[in-house]
Short mmCIF file of C-alpha atoms and ligand atoms in Angstrom, two decimals:
data_model
loop_
_atom_site.label_atom_id
_atom_site.label_comp_id
_atom_site.label_asym_id
_atom_site.label_seq_id
_atom_site.Cartn_x
_atom_site.Cartn_y
_atom_site.Cartn_z
CA UNK A 1 8.25 1.48 -38.00
CA UNK A 2 10.45 2.55 -35.21
CA UNK A 3 11.46 0.28 -32.08
CA UNK A 4 8.62 -0.31 -29.95
CA UNK A 5 9.41 1.27 -26.43
CA UNK A 6 8.00 -0.77 -23.29
CA UNK A 7 8.30 0.06 -19.50
CA UNK A 8 11.06 -0.02 -17.36
CA UNK A 9 11.86 -3.80 -15.93
CA UNK A 10 10.03 -3.97 -12.76
CA UNK A 11 7.92 -1.11 -13.35
CA UNK A 12 4.25 -1.82 -13.87
CA UNK A 13 1.35 -0.41 -15.76
CA UNK A 14 -1.93 -0.44 -13.65
CA UNK A 15 -4.43 -0.68 -16.43
CA UNK A 16 -8.42 -1.40 -16.22
CA UNK A 17 -9.96 -3.74 -14.66
CA UNK A 18 -7.11 -4.04 -11.97
CA UNK A 19 -6.85 -0.19 -11.44
CA UNK A 20 -10.66 -0.72 -9.82
CA UNK A 21 -8.91 -2.85 -7.50
CA UNK A 22 -6.42 -0.37 -6.25
CA UNK A 23 -9.20 2.54 -6.56
CA UNK A 24 -10.88 0.08 -4.16
CA UNK A 25 -8.51 -0.66 -1.94
CA UNK A 26 -7.31 2.92 -1.60
CA UNK A 27 -10.75 4.08 -0.83
CA UNK A 28 -11.09 1.34 1.93
CA UNK A 29 -7.58 2.45 3.51
CA UNK A 30 -8.83 6.07 3.27
CA UNK A 31 -11.96 5.37 5.49
CA UNK A 32 -10.08 3.61 7.67
CA UNK A 33 -7.69 5.98 8.43
CA UNK A 34 -10.26 8.77 9.06
CA UNK A 35 -12.01 6.61 11.42
CA UNK A 36 -8.60 6.50 13.39
CA UNK A 37 -7.80 10.28 12.90
CA UNK A 38 -4.79 9.83 10.64
CA UNK A 39 -4.60 12.54 7.83
CA UNK A 40 -2.88 12.59 4.50
CA UNK A 41 0.64 13.86 4.32
CA UNK A 42 1.86 14.25 0.75
CA UNK A 43 5.71 14.27 -0.08
CA UNK A 44 7.75 14.51 -2.98
CA UNK A 45 9.02 11.53 -4.83
CA UNK A 46 12.44 12.78 -5.26
CA UNK A 47 14.38 13.68 -2.36
CA UNK A 48 17.87 14.74 -1.33
CA UNK A 49 20.19 11.02 -1.51
CA UNK A 50 21.31 12.21 2.03
CA UNK A 51 18.08 12.03 3.64
CA UNK A 52 18.14 8.04 3.10
CA UNK A 53 22.01 7.25 3.92
CA UNK A 54 21.28 9.34 7.28
CA UNK A 55 17.86 7.87 7.64
CA UNK A 56 18.17 4.61 6.86
CA UNK A 57 21.65 3.78 7.57
CA UNK A 58 24.57 3.02 5.37
CA UNK A 59 24.71 -0.35 5.96
CA UNK A 60 21.55 -1.46 4.81
CA UNK A 61 20.43 -3.33 1.83
CA UNK A 62 18.40 -0.16 0.46
CA UNK A 63 21.36 2.01 0.33
CA UNK A 64 23.87 -0.28 -0.54
CA UNK A 65 22.29 -1.63 -3.33
CA UNK A 66 18.78 -0.94 -4.23
CA UNK A 67 18.35 3.38 -4.42
CA UNK A 68 17.33 4.70 -7.84
CA UNK A 69 20.12 7.64 -7.45
CA UNK A 70 21.22 10.71 -9.80
CA UNK A 71 22.91 14.14 -9.66
CA UNK A 72 20.68 17.06 -10.40
CA UNK A 73 22.05 18.22 -13.78
CA UNK A 74 21.60 21.95 -13.29
CA UNK A 75 23.23 22.32 -9.55
CA UNK A 76 24.95 18.76 -8.97
CA UNK A 77 22.84 18.01 -5.82
CA UNK A 78 22.74 14.26 -5.55
CA UNK A 79 18.95 12.75 -5.35
CA UNK A 80 17.42 9.69 -4.97
CA UNK A 81 13.79 8.35 -5.54
CA UNK A 82 12.25 7.35 -2.34
CA UNK A 83 12.76 3.63 -1.68
CA UNK A 84 10.40 4.12 1.24
CA UNK A 85 8.82 7.07 2.83
CA UNK A 86 9.07 7.34 6.75
CA UNK A 87 12.47 9.16 6.15
CA UNK A 88 10.46 11.95 4.16
CA UNK A 89 7.18 12.06 6.47
CA UNK A 90 10.27 12.71 9.25
CA UNK A 91 11.85 15.42 6.76
CA UNK A 92 8.53 17.08 6.06
CA UNK A 93 7.32 17.39 9.92
CA UNK A 94 10.57 18.91 10.71
CA UNK A 95 10.59 21.16 8.13
CA UNK A 96 7.01 22.46 8.66
CA UNK A 97 6.98 22.03 12.27
CA UNK A 98 4.20 19.94 12.37
CA UNK A 99 4.69 18.73 15.98
CA UNK A 100 4.52 22.31 17.55
CA UNK A 101 1.45 21.67 19.07
CA UNK A 102 1.59 17.96 19.91
CA UNK A 103 1.68 14.66 18.18
CA UNK A 104 0.49 13.89 14.47
CA UNK A 105 -1.09 10.75 13.22
CA UNK A 106 -0.39 10.75 9.35
CA UNK A 107 -0.53 8.32 6.35
CA UNK A 108 0.75 8.56 2.84
CA UNK A 109 0.44 6.43 -0.28
CA UNK A 110 2.12 6.38 -3.27
CA UNK A 111 5.02 4.76 -5.60
CA UNK A 112 8.56 3.68 -4.00
CA UNK A 113 11.58 2.52 -5.83
CA UNK A 114 13.93 -0.05 -5.14
CA UNK A 115 16.60 -1.49 -7.42
CA UNK A 116 15.39 -5.18 -6.73
CA UNK A 117 15.49 -8.41 -8.92
CA UNK A 118 11.64 -8.39 -10.07
CA UNK A 119 9.73 -11.43 -9.29
CA UNK A 120 6.20 -12.14 -7.75
CA UNK A 121 5.45 -9.63 -5.14
CA UNK A 122 8.68 -7.60 -5.59
CA UNK A 123 9.26 -4.70 -8.13
CA UNK A 124 11.08 -1.89 -8.82
CA UNK A 125 8.26 0.60 -8.69
CA UNK A 126 6.16 -0.43 -6.03
CA UNK A 127 3.72 1.13 -3.75
CA UNK A 128 3.43 1.46 -0.17
CA UNK A 129 0.74 2.89 1.82
CA UNK A 130 1.97 3.92 5.66
CA UNK A 131 0.66 5.04 8.76
CA UNK A 132 3.10 7.20 10.94
CA UNK A 133 2.06 8.46 14.60
CA UNK A 134 4.68 10.97 15.73
CA UNK A 135 5.28 12.73 18.79
CA UNK A 136 3.80 10.00 20.94
CA UNK A 137 5.85 7.93 23.24
CA UNK A 138 3.89 4.44 23.16
CA UNK A 139 3.02 1.86 23.45
CA UNK A 140 -0.55 2.87 23.44
CA UNK A 141 -0.04 4.13 19.70
CA UNK A 142 2.27 1.40 18.95
CA UNK A 143 -0.88 -0.95 20.03
CA UNK A 144 -3.44 1.68 18.05
CA UNK A 145 -1.42 0.90 14.85
CA UNK A 146 -1.17 -2.59 14.81
CA UNK A 147 -5.06 -3.08 15.83
CA UNK A 148 -5.70 -0.35 12.69
CA UNK A 149 -3.86 -2.97 10.62
CA UNK A 150 -5.88 -5.83 11.93
CA UNK A 151 -9.25 -4.20 11.27
CA UNK A 152 -7.75 -3.35 7.68
CA UNK A 153 -7.36 -7.38 7.35
CA UNK A 154 -11.02 -7.81 8.34
CA UNK A 155 -12.38 -5.13 6.41
CA UNK A 156 -10.54 -6.34 3.55
CA UNK A 157 -11.89 -9.90 4.35
CA UNK A 158 -8.25 -11.22 3.94
CA UNK A 159 -7.30 -14.24 6.27
CA UNK A 160 -4.21 -15.68 7.25
CA UNK A 161 -2.25 -12.74 8.10
CA UNK A 162 -0.36 -13.44 11.16
CA UNK A 163 1.42 -10.91 13.33
CA UNK A 164 4.87 -11.22 14.65
CA UNK A 165 6.47 -8.82 17.13
CA UNK A 166 9.71 -8.31 18.71
CA UNK A 167 11.67 -5.50 20.65
CA UNK A 168 14.94 -4.12 19.33
CA UNK A 169 15.40 -2.06 22.95
CA UNK A 170 17.44 1.02 23.03
CA UNK A 171 21.04 1.59 21.23
CA UNK A 172 23.24 1.14 24.43
CA UNK A 173 21.01 -2.46 24.74
CA UNK A 174 21.81 -3.17 21.36
CA UNK A 175 25.26 -2.49 21.76
CA UNK A 176 25.61 -4.55 24.55
CA UNK A 177 24.21 -7.60 22.55
CA UNK A 178 26.22 -6.83 19.22
CA UNK A 179 29.46 -7.47 21.25
CA UNK A 180 27.83 -10.82 22.12
CA UNK A 181 26.74 -11.63 18.99
CA UNK A 182 29.83 -10.63 17.15
CA UNK A 183 31.80 -12.94 19.59
CA UNK A 184 29.26 -15.53 18.77
CA UNK A 185 29.35 -15.83 14.99
CA UNK A 186 33.15 -15.41 15.16
CA UNK A 187 33.38 -18.25 16.99
CA UNK A 188 31.69 -19.95 14.09
CA UNK A 189 33.02 -17.93 11.24
CA UNK A 190 33.50 -21.30 9.16
CA UNK A 191 29.30 -21.35 9.11
CA UNK A 192 29.11 -17.66 8.13
CA UNK A 193 28.05 -17.27 4.16
CA UNK A 194 29.76 -14.59 2.00
CA UNK A 195 27.00 -11.80 3.27
CA UNK A 196 27.35 -12.73 6.73
CA UNK A 197 30.93 -12.17 6.95
CA UNK A 198 30.74 -8.87 5.25
CA UNK A 199 28.22 -7.70 7.62
CA UNK A 200 29.99 -9.13 11.14
CA UNK A 201 31.50 -5.89 12.18
CA UNK A 202 29.12 -3.24 10.25
CA UNK A 203 25.58 -4.62 10.86
CA UNK A 204 25.84 -7.91 12.40
CA UNK A 205 21.88 -7.91 13.77
CA UNK A 206 20.98 -8.19 9.97
CA UNK A 207 22.92 -11.58 9.82
CA UNK A 208 19.92 -13.11 12.14
CA UNK A 209 17.41 -12.07 9.39
CA UNK A 210 19.09 -14.04 6.80
CA UNK A 211 17.14 -16.19 4.50
CA UNK A 212 20.18 -18.63 3.79
CA UNK A 213 19.18 -22.16 4.98
CA UNK A 214 22.27 -23.31 5.73
CA UNK A 215 22.95 -20.48 8.32
CA UNK A 216 19.24 -21.23 10.28
CA UNK A 217 20.77 -23.39 12.75
CA UNK A 218 23.26 -21.04 13.62
CA UNK A 219 21.12 -17.89 14.23
CA UNK A 220 18.59 -19.81 16.08
CA UNK A 221 20.68 -20.42 18.64
CA UNK A 222 22.83 -17.04 18.64
CA UNK A 223 22.57 -14.77 21.90
CA UNK A 224 18.82 -13.07 21.67
CA UNK A 225 18.36 -9.05 22.08
CA UNK A 226 15.78 -10.02 24.17
CA UNK A 227 17.70 -11.33 26.67
CA UNK A 228 19.93 -7.96 26.69
CA UNK A 229 16.99 -5.55 27.33
CA UNK A 230 16.59 -3.51 30.57
CA UNK A 231 13.72 -2.88 32.80
CA UNK A 232 12.15 -0.09 30.72
CA UNK A 233 12.38 -1.63 27.55
CA UNK A 234 11.01 -4.54 28.78
CA UNK A 235 8.35 -2.52 30.34
CA UNK A 236 7.15 -1.02 26.61
CA UNK A 237 7.04 -4.35 25.14
CA UNK A 238 4.98 -5.92 27.90
CA UNK A 239 2.68 -3.29 28.15
CA UNK A 240 2.17 -3.51 24.09
CA UNK A 241 1.71 -6.93 24.58
CA UNK A 242 -0.90 -6.64 27.36
CA UNK A 243 -2.70 -3.96 25.13
CA UNK A 244 -2.66 -6.72 21.96
CA UNK A 245 -3.85 -9.18 24.54
CA UNK A 246 -6.66 -6.87 25.67
CA UNK A 247 -7.83 -6.50 21.87
CA UNK A 248 -7.79 -10.67 21.78
CA UNK A 249 -5.11 -9.92 18.73
CA UNK A 250 -3.05 -12.91 18.33
CA UNK A 251 0.73 -12.52 18.11
CA UNK A 252 3.79 -14.31 18.01
CA UNK A 253 7.24 -13.32 19.38
CA UNK A 254 9.90 -13.35 16.95
CA UNK A 255 13.41 -12.87 18.66
CA UNK A 256 14.78 -12.61 14.97
CA UNK A 257 12.81 -10.15 13.99
CA UNK A 258 15.12 -7.18 13.01
CA UNK A 259 13.76 -4.98 10.04
CA UNK A 260 15.63 -3.75 7.54
CA UNK A 261 16.39 -0.27 8.30
CA UNK A 262 18.43 1.22 11.05
CA UNK A 263 16.22 3.77 12.40
CA UNK A 264 13.93 1.08 14.47
CA UNK A 265 14.09 0.76 18.22
CA UNK A 266 11.94 -0.71 20.95
CA UNK A 267 8.54 -2.38 19.13
CA UNK A 268 8.88 -3.86 15.81
CA UNK A 269 6.47 -6.00 14.12
CA UNK A 270 5.65 -7.53 10.56
CA UNK A 271 2.26 -8.99 9.09
CA UNK A 272 3.44 -12.38 7.45
CA UNK A 273 1.44 -14.64 5.24
CA UNK A 274 2.65 -18.11 3.96
CA UNK A 275 0.01 -17.81 1.01
CA UNK A 276 2.78 -15.41 -1.09
CA UNK A 277 5.70 -17.81 -1.65
CA UNK A 278 9.01 -16.33 -0.52
CA UNK A 279 7.42 -12.57 -0.54
CA UNK A 280 5.29 -13.10 2.56
CA UNK A 281 5.41 -9.58 4.59
CA UNK A 282 2.59 -7.76 3.77
CA UNK A 283 2.90 -5.15 6.41
CA UNK A 284 6.15 -3.97 8.28
CA UNK A 285 6.86 -1.40 10.86
CA UNK A 286 8.18 -0.39 14.21
CA UNK A 287 9.15 2.72 16.75
CA UNK A 288 11.93 4.97 15.33
CA UNK A 289 12.35 7.21 18.47
CA UNK A 290 16.08 8.10 16.81
CA UNK A 291 15.22 9.24 13.42
CA UNK A 292 14.13 12.80 14.20
CA UNK A 293 17.81 13.41 15.79
CA UNK A 294 19.55 11.56 12.95
CA UNK A 295 18.44 14.05 10.06
CA UNK A 296 18.96 16.86 12.11
CA UNK A 297 16.08 17.72 14.39
CA UNK A 298 14.79 18.11 17.80
CA UNK A 299 14.47 14.66 19.12
CA UNK A 300 10.72 13.02 19.00
CA UNK A 301 9.25 9.79 19.70
CA UNK A 302 7.55 8.12 16.29
CA UNK A 303 6.15 4.73 15.17
CA UNK A 304 4.80 3.64 12.06
CA UNK A 305 4.24 0.77 9.37
CA UNK A 306 4.18 0.54 5.77
CA UNK A 307 2.17 -2.09 3.64
CA UNK A 308 3.09 -3.15 0.19
CA UNK A 309 -0.25 -2.62 -1.83
CA UNK A 310 0.65 -5.10 -4.41
CA UNK A 311 1.15 -7.77 -2.13
CA UNK A 312 -2.22 -6.90 -0.35
CA UNK A 313 -3.79 -7.08 -3.73
CA UNK A 314 -1.84 -10.19 -4.95
CA UNK A 315 -3.36 -11.96 -1.28
CA UNK A 316 -6.94 -10.68 -2.02
CA UNK A 317 -6.68 -12.05 -5.42
CA UNK A 318 -5.28 -15.54 -4.11
CA UNK A 319 -8.22 -15.74 -1.34
CA UNK A 320 -11.00 -14.64 -4.00
CA UNK A 321 -11.69 -11.33 -2.40
CA UNK A 322 -11.32 -8.84 -5.06
CA UNK A 323 -14.57 -6.99 -5.94
CA UNK A 324 -15.86 -7.53 -9.30
CA UNK A 325 -15.17 -3.93 -11.44
CA UNK A 326 -17.76 -1.26 -11.34
CA UNK A 327 -20.00 -1.41 -14.40
CA UNK A 328 -22.21 1.55 -15.80
CA UNK A 329 -26.06 1.66 -14.97
CA UNK A 330 -26.79 2.37 -18.39
CA UNK A 331 -25.50 2.11 -21.98
CA UNK A 332 -26.86 4.68 -24.18
CA UNK A 333 -27.78 3.65 -27.73
CA UNK A 334 -27.50 6.28 -30.63
CA UNK A 335 -28.43 5.13 -34.06
CA UNK A 336 -27.69 8.48 -35.36
CA UNK A 337 -24.82 10.88 -34.88
CA UNK A 338 -26.82 13.58 -35.76
CA UNK A 339 -29.02 13.26 -32.92
CA UNK A 340 -25.84 13.51 -30.58
CA UNK A 341 -26.68 17.12 -29.82
CA UNK A 342 -30.17 16.18 -28.46
CA UNK A 343 -28.87 13.26 -26.63
CA UNK A 344 -25.76 14.05 -24.78
CA UNK A 345 -27.20 17.25 -22.71
CA UNK A 346 -29.80 14.16 -21.70
CA UNK A 347 -26.70 11.92 -20.81
CA UNK A 348 -25.11 14.66 -18.65
CA UNK A 349 -28.56 15.45 -16.57
CA UNK A 350 -28.36 11.90 -15.73
CA UNK A 351 -24.90 11.80 -14.50
CA UNK A 352 -25.73 15.26 -12.42
CA UNK A 353 -28.38 12.80 -11.01
CA UNK A 354 -25.74 9.96 -9.93
CA UNK A 355 -26.46 7.68 -12.90
CA UNK A 356 -23.08 6.13 -14.08
CA UNK A 357 -24.02 6.49 -18.20
CA UNK A 358 -21.99 5.31 -20.63
CA UNK A 359 -22.55 6.51 -24.28
CA UNK A 360 -21.99 5.06 -27.82
CA UNK A 361 -19.21 6.64 -29.46
CA UNK A 362 -18.66 6.91 -32.99
CA UNK A 363 -15.61 4.78 -34.35
CA UNK A 364 -13.57 5.25 -37.67
CA UNK A 365 -16.77 3.67 -39.75
CA UNK A 366 -19.52 5.40 -38.01
CA UNK A 367 -21.99 4.73 -35.31
CA UNK A 368 -22.60 1.12 -35.97
CA UNK A 369 -25.70 -0.78 -36.41
CA UNK A 370 -28.52 -0.94 -33.61
CA UNK A 371 -27.74 -4.66 -33.14
CA UNK A 372 -23.78 -3.78 -32.85
CA UNK A 373 -24.75 -1.13 -30.19
CA UNK A 374 -26.81 -3.63 -28.37
CA UNK A 375 -23.67 -6.09 -28.42
CA UNK A 376 -21.58 -3.09 -27.15
CA UNK A 377 -24.29 -2.45 -24.21
CA UNK A 378 -24.37 -5.99 -22.85
CA UNK A 379 -20.57 -6.29 -23.00
CA UNK A 380 -20.33 -2.99 -21.03
CA UNK A 381 -22.33 -4.98 -18.09
CA UNK A 382 -24.51 -2.16 -17.80
CA UNK A 383 -27.78 -3.07 -16.33
CA UNK A 384 -30.02 -0.96 -18.53
CA UNK A 385 -29.78 0.18 -22.34
CA UNK A 386 -30.87 3.99 -23.08
CA UNK A 387 -32.49 3.59 -26.49
CA UNK A 388 -32.34 7.08 -28.17
CA UNK A 389 -33.91 5.88 -31.73
CA UNK A 390 -35.04 8.23 -34.38
CA UNK A 391 -38.89 7.44 -33.21
CA UNK A 392 -38.34 7.71 -29.97
CA UNK A 393 -36.31 11.07 -29.96
CA UNK A 394 -39.21 12.42 -32.49
CA UNK A 395 -41.69 11.89 -29.59
CA UNK A 396 -39.27 13.56 -27.19
CA UNK A 397 -38.62 10.15 -25.37
CA UNK A 398 -36.05 7.42 -24.44
CA UNK A 399 -36.87 3.72 -24.38
CA UNK A 400 -34.99 1.95 -21.10
CA UNK A 401 -34.79 -1.86 -21.86
CA UNK A 402 -33.29 -3.82 -18.78
CA UNK A 403 -30.39 -5.86 -20.04
CA UNK A 404 -29.83 -7.70 -16.79
CA UNK A 405 -33.54 -9.03 -15.65
CA UNK A 406 -33.45 -10.47 -12.14
CA UNK A 407 -33.06 -14.04 -12.33
CA UNK A 408 -36.41 -15.72 -11.88
CA UNK A 409 -37.98 -12.13 -12.05
CA UNK A 410 -40.54 -10.84 -14.76
CA UNK A 411 -39.15 -10.93 -18.37
CA UNK A 412 -36.91 -7.73 -19.29
CA UNK A 413 -39.63 -5.00 -20.39
CA UNK A 414 -38.83 -1.81 -22.22
CA UNK A 415 -40.70 1.27 -21.04
CA UNK A 416 -40.52 5.03 -22.40
CA UNK A 417 -39.86 8.14 -20.49
CA UNK A 418 -40.00 11.76 -21.66
CA UNK A 419 -36.53 13.58 -22.19
CA UNK A 420 -37.81 16.42 -20.11
CA UNK A 421 -38.33 14.35 -16.84
CA UNK A 422 -34.80 12.95 -16.29
CA UNK A 423 -35.10 13.27 -12.73
CA UNK A 424 -37.91 11.16 -12.52
CA UNK A 425 -36.80 7.94 -14.42
CA UNK A 426 -33.00 8.50 -13.17
CA UNK A 427 -33.96 7.08 -9.70
CA UNK A 428 -34.46 3.98 -11.47
CA UNK A 429 -31.32 3.55 -13.21
CA UNK A 430 -29.26 4.67 -9.91
CA UNK A 431 -27.09 2.15 -8.67
CA UNK A 432 -28.64 -0.14 -6.19
P1 ATP Z 1 11.27 -7.56 1.73
O1 ATP Z 1 11.94 -8.29 3.28
O2 ATP Z 1 10.32 -8.29 1.16
O3 ATP Z 1 12.40 -7.17 1.02
P2 ATP Z 1 11.54 -5.18 3.55
O4 ATP Z 1 11.82 -5.32 4.61
O5 ATP Z 1 12.79 -4.28 2.39
O6 ATP Z 1 10.40 -6.05 2.80
P3 ATP Z 1 9.85 -2.68 3.91
O7 ATP Z 1 11.12 -1.48 3.68
O8 ATP Z 1 9.83 -3.12 5.48
O9 ATP Z 1 10.11 -3.77 3.37
O10 ATP Z 1 8.52 -2.10 3.10
C1 ATP Z 1 7.17 -2.23 3.92
C2 ATP Z 1 6.13 -3.09 3.00
O11 ATP Z 1 6.55 -2.93 1.73
C3 ATP Z 1 7.05 -4.86 2.90
O12 ATP Z 1 6.73 -5.61 3.90
C4 ATP Z 1 6.37 -5.22 1.48
O13 ATP Z 1 5.19 -5.46 1.64
C5 ATP Z 1 6.69 -4.21 0.67
N1 ATP Z 1 7.42 -3.99 -0.14
C6 ATP Z 1 8.99 -3.90 0.14
N2 ATP Z 1 9.52 -3.94 -0.85
C7 ATP Z 1 8.95 -4.34 -1.89
C8 ATP Z 1 9.31 -4.49 -3.29
N3 ATP Z 1 10.41 -4.55 -4.15
N4 ATP Z 1 8.06 -4.87 -4.64
C9 ATP Z 1 6.71 -5.12 -3.84
N5 ATP Z 1 6.61 -4.70 -2.37
C10 ATP Z 1 7.39 -4.71 -1.72
MG1 MG Z 2 13.60 -5.40 0.86
#
């Protein structure tokens, strides 16, 4: 036998019954986005590598070590499997001039790829859902996006998701803070780990984000970016805070919240939970007013967030909030394969009336006994069995048996209906 092929490490199949949870989550997300007036944008999974190098910044975890990049074998073009989709959205918006008549509210969902060490809540192919408001200066849309996320937690029934916010100010303010931060860190260079030493001059802000316990005291006492913000940046931040307070949304200001991509400015935020171990950030985002220019477009303000769908589903599972997988309304028991020509069109008509019907199909050793078919019907979770036995069919009828009687209600009965009157009995089978 040939060697068994397996999926790439860190890349998962999503099979039933879990796939139903994904569909459920996706539906909830789509419905919510519609209510907020966000519309779907689908972009390619492969983009030019330069989009991410320029968009995210060269000294970021993603660009330094996490991208799946390859060369197009025909023209030598450098390509990358998208590690995130904000840069792709901005590219598409620029390319199609989507902002020609004003701001746009967009959302996307789909797989992202990062070469990380796989562990719970961290995969190499994972899925993000993202919302982006482009062409709006904020802070009203900043607040809208945060409120939207809070509505999502409510709608999903999630609890214990906490909001952290910060402001990264504008590039000039960050520059002033950067000088002070480098000076401070240099004065304590005996306490810096390898990562921090490497980043000291390339991306010192990210050092504040370190997870190394030995460096916590050092970064806690470091100069705070917030103290370097000018009047306008502070005003933006305070107006965002006031809007959150007007909604009764609780938040914590985390002066060390810096985010992994270089493109952020002003508002940044994360939704975190303590229930997923160290992969506790379920949704993260911020304002990225500089990104349009960085990838060669006319400047435009923008803000957005992305949530990790695996982490949301994991948290739902942890909290027992995942829905039961859907079951058929009815399972069709067909003792005789020769009757299929008569039975299948009836099932089709039922489905046209909105009934979820699963038919018993032959396996290698035939249709199986009535008894084994009933077992299958039961195992399917269906509420009814449709019995297309020879006696029933001869009289042009079907028997319907309730498989799940109401607890405490009358015993499940079996009733017969005419095959020609599907429309009347379909009503009784439809989902309640
Ligand atoms: P982390 O600090 O956990 O690596 P990040 O800052 O790299 O997160 P973002 O790029 O902001 O993450 O992506 C937004 C969200 O996507 C994260 O908050 C997380 O929920 C999810 N996410 C990011 N990377 C992964 C991954 N490798 N596997 C699963 N989910 C991920
Ligand atoms: Mg990461």
